[in-house]
PDB file of C-alpha atoms in Angstrom:
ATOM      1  CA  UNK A   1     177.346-107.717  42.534  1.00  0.00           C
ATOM      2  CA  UNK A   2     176.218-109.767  39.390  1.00  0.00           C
ATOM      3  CA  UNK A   3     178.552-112.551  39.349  1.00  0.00           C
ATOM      4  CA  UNK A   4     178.832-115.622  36.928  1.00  0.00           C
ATOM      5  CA  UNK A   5     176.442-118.414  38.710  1.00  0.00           C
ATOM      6  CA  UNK A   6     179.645-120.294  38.797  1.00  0.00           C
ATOM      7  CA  UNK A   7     181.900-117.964  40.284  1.00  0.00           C
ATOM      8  CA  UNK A   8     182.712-119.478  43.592  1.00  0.00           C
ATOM      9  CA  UNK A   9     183.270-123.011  41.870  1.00  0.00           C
ATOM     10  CA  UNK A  10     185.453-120.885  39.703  1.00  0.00           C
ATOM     11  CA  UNK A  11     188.605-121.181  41.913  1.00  0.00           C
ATOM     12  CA  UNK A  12     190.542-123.749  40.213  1.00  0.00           C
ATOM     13  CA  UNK A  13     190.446-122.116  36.773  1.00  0.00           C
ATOM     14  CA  UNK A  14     191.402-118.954  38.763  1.00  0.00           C
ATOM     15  CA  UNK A  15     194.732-120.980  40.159  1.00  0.00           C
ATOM     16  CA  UNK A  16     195.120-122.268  36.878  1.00  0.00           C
ATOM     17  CA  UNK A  17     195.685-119.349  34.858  1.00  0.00           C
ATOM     18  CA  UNK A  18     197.601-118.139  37.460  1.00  0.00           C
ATOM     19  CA  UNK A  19     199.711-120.796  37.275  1.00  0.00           C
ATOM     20  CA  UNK A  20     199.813-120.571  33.515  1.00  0.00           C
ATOM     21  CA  UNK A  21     200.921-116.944  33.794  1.00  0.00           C
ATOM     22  CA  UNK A  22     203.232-117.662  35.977  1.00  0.00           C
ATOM     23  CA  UNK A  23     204.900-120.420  34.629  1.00  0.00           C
ATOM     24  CA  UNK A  24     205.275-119.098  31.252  1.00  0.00           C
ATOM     25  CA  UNK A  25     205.577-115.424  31.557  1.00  0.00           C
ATOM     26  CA  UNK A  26     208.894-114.244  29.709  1.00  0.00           C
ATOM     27  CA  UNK A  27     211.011-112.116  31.634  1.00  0.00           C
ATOM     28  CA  UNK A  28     209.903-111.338  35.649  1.00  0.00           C
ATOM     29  CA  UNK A  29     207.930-108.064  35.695  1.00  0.00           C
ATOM     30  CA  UNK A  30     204.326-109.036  35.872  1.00  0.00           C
ATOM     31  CA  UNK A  31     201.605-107.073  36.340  1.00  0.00           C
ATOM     32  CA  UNK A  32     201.303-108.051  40.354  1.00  0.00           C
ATOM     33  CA  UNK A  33     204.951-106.643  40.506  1.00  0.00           C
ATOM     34  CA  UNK A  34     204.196-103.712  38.788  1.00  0.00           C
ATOM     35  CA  UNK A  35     201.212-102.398  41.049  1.00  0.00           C
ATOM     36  CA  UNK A  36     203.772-103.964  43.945  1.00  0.00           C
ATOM     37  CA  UNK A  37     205.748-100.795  42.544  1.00  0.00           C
ATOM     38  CA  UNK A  38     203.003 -97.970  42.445  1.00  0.00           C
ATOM     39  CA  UNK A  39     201.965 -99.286  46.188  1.00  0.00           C
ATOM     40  CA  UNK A  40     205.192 -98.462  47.675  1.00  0.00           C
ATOM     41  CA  UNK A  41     205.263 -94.913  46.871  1.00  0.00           C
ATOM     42  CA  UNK A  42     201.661 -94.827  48.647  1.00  0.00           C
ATOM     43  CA  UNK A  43     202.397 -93.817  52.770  1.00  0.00           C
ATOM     44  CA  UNK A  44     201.421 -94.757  55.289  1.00  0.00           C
ATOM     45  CA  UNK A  45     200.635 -97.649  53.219  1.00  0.00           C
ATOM     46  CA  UNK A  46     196.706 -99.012  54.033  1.00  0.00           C
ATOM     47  CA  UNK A  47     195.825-100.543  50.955  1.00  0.00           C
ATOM     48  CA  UNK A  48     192.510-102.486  49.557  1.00  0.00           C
ATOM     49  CA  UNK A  49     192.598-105.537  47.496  1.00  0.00           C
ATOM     50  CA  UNK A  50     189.448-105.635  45.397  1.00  0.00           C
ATOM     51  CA  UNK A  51     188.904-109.146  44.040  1.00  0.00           C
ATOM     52  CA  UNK A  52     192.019-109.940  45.680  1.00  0.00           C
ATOM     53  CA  UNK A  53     191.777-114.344  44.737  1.00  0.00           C
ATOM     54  CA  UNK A  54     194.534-115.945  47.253  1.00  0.00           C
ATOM     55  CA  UNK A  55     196.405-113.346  47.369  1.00  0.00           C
ATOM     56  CA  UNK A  56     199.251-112.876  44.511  1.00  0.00           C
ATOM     57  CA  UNK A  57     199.414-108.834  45.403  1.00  0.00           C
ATOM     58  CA  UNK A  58     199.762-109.268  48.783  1.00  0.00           C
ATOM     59  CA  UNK A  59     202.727-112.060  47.797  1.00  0.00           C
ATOM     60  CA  UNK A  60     204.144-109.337  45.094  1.00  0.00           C
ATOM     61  CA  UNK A  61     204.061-106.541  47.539  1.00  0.00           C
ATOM     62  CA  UNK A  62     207.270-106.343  50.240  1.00  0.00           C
ATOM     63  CA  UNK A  63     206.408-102.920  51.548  1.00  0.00           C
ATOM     64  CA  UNK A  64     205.280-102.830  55.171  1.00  0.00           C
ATOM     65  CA  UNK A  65     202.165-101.059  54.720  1.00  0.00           C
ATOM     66  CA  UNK A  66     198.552-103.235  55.579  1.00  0.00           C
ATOM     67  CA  UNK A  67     197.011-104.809  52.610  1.00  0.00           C
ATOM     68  CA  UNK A  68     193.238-106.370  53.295  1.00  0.00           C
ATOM     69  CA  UNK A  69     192.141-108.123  50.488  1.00  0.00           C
ATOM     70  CA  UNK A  70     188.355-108.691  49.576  1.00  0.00           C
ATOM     71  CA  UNK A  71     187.034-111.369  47.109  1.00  0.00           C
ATOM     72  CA  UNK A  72     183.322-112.898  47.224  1.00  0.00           C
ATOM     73  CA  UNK A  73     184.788-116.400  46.863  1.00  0.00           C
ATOM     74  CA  UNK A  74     185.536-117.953  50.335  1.00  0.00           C
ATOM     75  CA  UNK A  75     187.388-120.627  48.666  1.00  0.00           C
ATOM     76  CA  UNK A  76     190.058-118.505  47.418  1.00  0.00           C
ATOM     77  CA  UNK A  77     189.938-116.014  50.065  1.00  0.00           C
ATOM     78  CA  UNK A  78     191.134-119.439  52.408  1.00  0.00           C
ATOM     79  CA  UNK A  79     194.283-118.931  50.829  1.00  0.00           C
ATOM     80  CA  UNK A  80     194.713-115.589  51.339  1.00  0.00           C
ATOM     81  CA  UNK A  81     196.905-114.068  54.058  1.00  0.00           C
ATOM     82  CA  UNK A  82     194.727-112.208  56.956  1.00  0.00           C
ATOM     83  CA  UNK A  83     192.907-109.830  56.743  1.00  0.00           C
ATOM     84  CA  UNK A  84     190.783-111.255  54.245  1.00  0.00           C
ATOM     85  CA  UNK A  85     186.830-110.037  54.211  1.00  0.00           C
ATOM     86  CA  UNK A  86     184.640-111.875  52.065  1.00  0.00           C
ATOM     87  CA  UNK A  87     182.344-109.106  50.407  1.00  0.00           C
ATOM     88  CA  UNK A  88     180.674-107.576  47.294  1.00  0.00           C
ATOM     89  CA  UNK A  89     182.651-104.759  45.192  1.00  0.00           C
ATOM     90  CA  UNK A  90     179.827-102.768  45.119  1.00  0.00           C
ATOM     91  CA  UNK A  91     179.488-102.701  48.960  1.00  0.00           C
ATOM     92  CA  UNK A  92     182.035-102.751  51.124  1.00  0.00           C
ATOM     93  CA  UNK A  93     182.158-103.113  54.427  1.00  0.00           C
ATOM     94  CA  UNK A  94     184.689-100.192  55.416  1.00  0.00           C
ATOM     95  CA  UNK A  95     184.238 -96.461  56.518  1.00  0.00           C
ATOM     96  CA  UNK A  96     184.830 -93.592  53.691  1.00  0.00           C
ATOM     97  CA  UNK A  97     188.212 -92.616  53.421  1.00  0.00           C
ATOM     98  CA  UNK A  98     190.303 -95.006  55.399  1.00  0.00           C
ATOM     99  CA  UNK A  99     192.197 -96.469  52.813  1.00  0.00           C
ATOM    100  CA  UNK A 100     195.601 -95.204  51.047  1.00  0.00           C
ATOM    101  CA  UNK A 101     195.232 -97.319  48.051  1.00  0.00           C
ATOM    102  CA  UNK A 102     192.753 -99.410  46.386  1.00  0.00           C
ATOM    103  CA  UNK A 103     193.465-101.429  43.711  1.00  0.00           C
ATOM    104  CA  UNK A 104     191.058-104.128  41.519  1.00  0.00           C
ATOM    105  CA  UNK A 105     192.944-106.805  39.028  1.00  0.00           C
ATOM    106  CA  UNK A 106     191.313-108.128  36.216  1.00  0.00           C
ATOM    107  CA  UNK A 107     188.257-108.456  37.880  1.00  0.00           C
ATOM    108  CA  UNK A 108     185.548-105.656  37.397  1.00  0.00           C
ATOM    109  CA  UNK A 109     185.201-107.144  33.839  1.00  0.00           C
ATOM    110  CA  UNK A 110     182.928-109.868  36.337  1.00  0.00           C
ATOM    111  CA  UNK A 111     180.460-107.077  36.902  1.00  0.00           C
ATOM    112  CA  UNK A 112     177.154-106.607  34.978  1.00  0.00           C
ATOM    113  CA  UNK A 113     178.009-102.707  36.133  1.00  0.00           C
ATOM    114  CA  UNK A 114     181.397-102.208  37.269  1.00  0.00           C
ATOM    115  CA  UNK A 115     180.373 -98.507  37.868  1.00  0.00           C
ATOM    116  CA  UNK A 116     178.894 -99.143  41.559  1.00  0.00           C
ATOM    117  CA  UNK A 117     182.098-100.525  42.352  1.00  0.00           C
ATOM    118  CA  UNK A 118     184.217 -97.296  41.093  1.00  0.00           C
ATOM    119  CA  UNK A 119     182.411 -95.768  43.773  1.00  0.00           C
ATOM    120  CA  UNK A 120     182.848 -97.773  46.266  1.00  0.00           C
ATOM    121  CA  UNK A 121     186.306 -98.050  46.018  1.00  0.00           C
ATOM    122  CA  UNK A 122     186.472 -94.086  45.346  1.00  0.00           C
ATOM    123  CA  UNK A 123     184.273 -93.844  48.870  1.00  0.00           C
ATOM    124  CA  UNK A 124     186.636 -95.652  50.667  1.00  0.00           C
ATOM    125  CA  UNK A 125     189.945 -93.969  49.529  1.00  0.00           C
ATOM    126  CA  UNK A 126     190.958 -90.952  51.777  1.00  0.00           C
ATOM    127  CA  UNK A 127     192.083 -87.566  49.737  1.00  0.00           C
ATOM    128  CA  UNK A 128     194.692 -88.309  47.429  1.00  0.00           C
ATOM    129  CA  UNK A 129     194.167 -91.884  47.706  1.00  0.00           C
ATOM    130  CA  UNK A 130     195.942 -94.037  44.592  1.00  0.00           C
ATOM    131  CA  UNK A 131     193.392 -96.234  42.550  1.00  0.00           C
ATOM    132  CA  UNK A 132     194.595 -99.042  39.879  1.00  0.00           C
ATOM    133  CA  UNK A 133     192.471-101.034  37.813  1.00  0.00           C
ATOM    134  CA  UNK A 134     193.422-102.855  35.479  1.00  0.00           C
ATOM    135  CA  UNK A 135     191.877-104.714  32.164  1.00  0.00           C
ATOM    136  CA  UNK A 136     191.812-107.159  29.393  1.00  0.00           C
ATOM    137  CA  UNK A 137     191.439-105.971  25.868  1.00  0.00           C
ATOM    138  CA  UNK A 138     188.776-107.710  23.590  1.00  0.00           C
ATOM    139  CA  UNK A 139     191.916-108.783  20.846  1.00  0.00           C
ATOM    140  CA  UNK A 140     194.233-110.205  23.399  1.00  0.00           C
ATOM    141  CA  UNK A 141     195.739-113.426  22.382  1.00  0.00           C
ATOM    142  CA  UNK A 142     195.617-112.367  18.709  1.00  0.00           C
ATOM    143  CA  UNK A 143     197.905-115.920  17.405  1.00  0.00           C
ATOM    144  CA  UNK A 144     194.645-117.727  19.052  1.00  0.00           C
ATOM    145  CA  UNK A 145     191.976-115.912  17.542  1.00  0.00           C
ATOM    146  CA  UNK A 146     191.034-118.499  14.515  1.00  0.00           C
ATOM    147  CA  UNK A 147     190.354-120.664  17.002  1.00  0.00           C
ATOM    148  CA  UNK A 148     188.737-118.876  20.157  1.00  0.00           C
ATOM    149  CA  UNK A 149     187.810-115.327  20.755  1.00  0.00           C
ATOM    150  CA  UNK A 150     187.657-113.349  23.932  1.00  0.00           C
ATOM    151  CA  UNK A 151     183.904-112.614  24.577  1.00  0.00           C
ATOM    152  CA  UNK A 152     183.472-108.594  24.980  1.00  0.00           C
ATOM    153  CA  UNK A 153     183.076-107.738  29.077  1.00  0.00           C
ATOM    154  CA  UNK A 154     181.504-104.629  30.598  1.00  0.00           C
ATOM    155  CA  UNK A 155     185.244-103.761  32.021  1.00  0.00           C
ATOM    156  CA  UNK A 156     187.785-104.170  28.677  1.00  0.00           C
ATOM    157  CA  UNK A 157     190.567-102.130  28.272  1.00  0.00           C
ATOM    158  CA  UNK A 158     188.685-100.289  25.124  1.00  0.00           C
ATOM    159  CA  UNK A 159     186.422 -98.435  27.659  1.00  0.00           C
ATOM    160  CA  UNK A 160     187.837 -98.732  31.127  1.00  0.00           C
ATOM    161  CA  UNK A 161     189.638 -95.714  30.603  1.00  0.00           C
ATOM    162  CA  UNK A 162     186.231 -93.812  30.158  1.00  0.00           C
ATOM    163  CA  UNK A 163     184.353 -95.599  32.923  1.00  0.00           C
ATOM    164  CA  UNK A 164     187.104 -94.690  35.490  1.00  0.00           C
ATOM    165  CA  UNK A 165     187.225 -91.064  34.898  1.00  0.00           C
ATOM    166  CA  UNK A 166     183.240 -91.216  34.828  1.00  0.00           C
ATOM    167  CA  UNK A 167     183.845 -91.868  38.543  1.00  0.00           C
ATOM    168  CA  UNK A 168     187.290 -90.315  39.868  1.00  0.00           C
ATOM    169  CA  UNK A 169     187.958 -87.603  37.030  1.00  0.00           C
ATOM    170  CA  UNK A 170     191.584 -87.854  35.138  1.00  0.00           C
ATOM    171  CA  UNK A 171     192.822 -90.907  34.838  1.00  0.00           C
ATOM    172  CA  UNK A 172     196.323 -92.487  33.646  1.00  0.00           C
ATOM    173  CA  UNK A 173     196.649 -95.128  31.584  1.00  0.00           C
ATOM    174  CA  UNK A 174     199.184 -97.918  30.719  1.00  0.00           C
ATOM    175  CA  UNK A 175     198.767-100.247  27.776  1.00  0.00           C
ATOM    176  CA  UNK A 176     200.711-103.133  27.706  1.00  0.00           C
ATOM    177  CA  UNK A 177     200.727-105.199  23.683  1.00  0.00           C
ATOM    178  CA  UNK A 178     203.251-107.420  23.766  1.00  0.00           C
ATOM    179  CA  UNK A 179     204.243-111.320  23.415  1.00  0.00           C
ATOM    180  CA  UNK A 180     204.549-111.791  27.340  1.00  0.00           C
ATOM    181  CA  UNK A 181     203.899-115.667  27.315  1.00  0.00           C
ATOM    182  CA  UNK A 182     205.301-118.637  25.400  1.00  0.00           C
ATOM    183  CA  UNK A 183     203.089-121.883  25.854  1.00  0.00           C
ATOM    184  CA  UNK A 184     205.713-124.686  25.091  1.00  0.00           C
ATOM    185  CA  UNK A 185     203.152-126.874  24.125  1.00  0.00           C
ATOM    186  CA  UNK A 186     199.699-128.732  23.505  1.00  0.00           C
ATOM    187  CA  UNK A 187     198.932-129.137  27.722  1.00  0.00           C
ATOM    188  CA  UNK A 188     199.522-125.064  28.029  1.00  0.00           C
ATOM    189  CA  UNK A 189     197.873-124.633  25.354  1.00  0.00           C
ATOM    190  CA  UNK A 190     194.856-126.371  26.344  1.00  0.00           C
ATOM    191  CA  UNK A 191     195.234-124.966  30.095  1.00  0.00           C
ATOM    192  CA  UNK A 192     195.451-121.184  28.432  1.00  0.00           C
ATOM    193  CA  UNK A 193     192.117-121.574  27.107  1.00  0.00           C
ATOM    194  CA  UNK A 194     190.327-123.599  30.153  1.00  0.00           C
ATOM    195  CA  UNK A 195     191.580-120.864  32.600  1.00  0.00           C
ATOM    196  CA  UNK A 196     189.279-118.464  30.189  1.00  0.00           C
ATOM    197  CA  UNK A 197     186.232-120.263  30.619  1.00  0.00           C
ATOM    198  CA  UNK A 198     186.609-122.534  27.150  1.00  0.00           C
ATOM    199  CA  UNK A 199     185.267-126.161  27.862  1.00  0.00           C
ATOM    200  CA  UNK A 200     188.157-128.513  28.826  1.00  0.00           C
ATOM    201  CA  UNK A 201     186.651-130.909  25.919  1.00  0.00           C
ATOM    202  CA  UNK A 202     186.606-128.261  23.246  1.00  0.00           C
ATOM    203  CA  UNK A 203     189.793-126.450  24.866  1.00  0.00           C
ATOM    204  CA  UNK A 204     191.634-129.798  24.704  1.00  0.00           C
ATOM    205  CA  UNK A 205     190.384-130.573  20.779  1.00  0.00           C
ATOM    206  CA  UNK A 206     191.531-126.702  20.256  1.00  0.00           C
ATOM    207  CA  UNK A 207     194.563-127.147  21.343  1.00  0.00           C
ATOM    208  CA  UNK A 208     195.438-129.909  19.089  1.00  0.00           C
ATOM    209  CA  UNK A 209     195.341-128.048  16.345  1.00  0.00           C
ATOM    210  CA  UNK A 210     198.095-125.310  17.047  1.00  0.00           C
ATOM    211  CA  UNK A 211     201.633-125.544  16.484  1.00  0.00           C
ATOM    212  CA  UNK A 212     203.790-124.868  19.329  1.00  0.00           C
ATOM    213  CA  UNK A 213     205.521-123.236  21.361  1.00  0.00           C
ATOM    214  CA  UNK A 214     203.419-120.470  20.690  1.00  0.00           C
ATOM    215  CA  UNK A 215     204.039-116.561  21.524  1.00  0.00           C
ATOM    216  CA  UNK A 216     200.814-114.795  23.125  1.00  0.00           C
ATOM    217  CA  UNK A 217     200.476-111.272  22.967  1.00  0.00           C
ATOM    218  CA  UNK A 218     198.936-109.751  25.729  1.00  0.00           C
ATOM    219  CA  UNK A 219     196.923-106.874  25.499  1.00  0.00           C
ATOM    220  CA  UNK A 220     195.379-104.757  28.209  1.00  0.00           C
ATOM    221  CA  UNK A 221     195.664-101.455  29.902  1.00  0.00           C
ATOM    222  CA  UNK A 222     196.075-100.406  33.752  1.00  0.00           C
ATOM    223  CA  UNK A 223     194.163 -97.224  34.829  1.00  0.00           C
ATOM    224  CA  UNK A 224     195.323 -95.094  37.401  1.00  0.00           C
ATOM    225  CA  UNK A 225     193.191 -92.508  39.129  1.00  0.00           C
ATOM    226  CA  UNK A 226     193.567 -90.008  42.344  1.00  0.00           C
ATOM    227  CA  UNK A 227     190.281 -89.824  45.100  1.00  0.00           C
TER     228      UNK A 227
END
């Protein structure tokens, strides 16, 4: 899996956007609790975790079904609850077909390729098995974009769509484009753009220069395919 060279010192601008979403997310239904939602229809409930950080699915989901979550970054994967495998997307270390459910959060946008991945999650899936990715659109965060602009990924919500069904067929999607966050002011602000890989110098200068509290719209999509 081609991963920034950073990626496993990456884990506390992972937990701060997390924290940043969660802190400042308007209203209570965030994406974690949504795919919470589609994993309790799934029976008997043996679900994968792709990317899975410390574990905020697993911490959504109240189902009793058996979530193992997989991340390359032992740091993070510390904090997750057990199982936890540390592994590459694009191999993983299960038999075909014994999960119910496999699921990958805003993370195959890491991938030089995310399309080895697809399969791999599609080869571990058994018949009928529920997959959800979902994505980050290249104009997210419009009110910040005279200042900072979201670099385009191999995974954003303008093609993940296609590159799904190149691997499992029809897909579903979900768009979300709404103001979902309100930073209150100049530190979340300046956190916002650090947890997406700005400088903390240039982030904090940035950040200076907007007027808060500021309304984000978040843009993105979450694709849901069948094995």
């Amino acid at each position: 899996m081609a991963v920034p060279p950073d990626y496993d010192t990456d884990p506390e601008r992972f937990r701060l956007g997390s924290r940043v979403t969660a802190r400042y997310l308007i209203g209570s239904r965030s994406l974690h609790t949504r795919l919470a939602g589609i994993l309790d229809g799934v029976r008997p409930g043996r679900v994968l975790d792709i990317g899975c950080g410390e574990g905020a699915l697993s911490a959504a989901w109240s189902a009793s079904g058996h979530l193992v979550g997989v991340d390359l970054s032992a740091t993070l994967l510390c904090a997750h609850p057990r199982p936890a495998v540390r592994a590459d997307a694009a191999r993983l270390p299960f038999r075909d077909g014994v999960f119910d459910a496999a699921v990958a959060i805003n993370m195959l946008y890491h991938l030089d390729d995310p399309r080895p991945a697809l399969r791999e999650a599609r080869r571990v899936l058994a018949p009928g098995g529920q997959f959800a990715a979902s994505a980050i659109a290249r104009d997210d965060g419009p009110e910040l974009a005279h200042l900072w602009r979201r670099a385009p990924t191999p995974f954003d919500a303008e093609e993940a769509p296609a590159l799904v069904a190149s691997v499992f067929g029809e897909v579903e999607v979900e768009r979300w484009d709404a103001p979902l966050l309100t930073l209150p002011d100049t530190a979340a602000v300046r956190d916002y753009l650090i947890a997406r890989r700005v400088p903390r110098e240039e982030a904090a200068a940035l950040a200076g220069r907007v007027r808060t509290p500021l309304p984000v719209t978040k843009r993105g999509a979450l694709v849901l395919a069948r094995r």
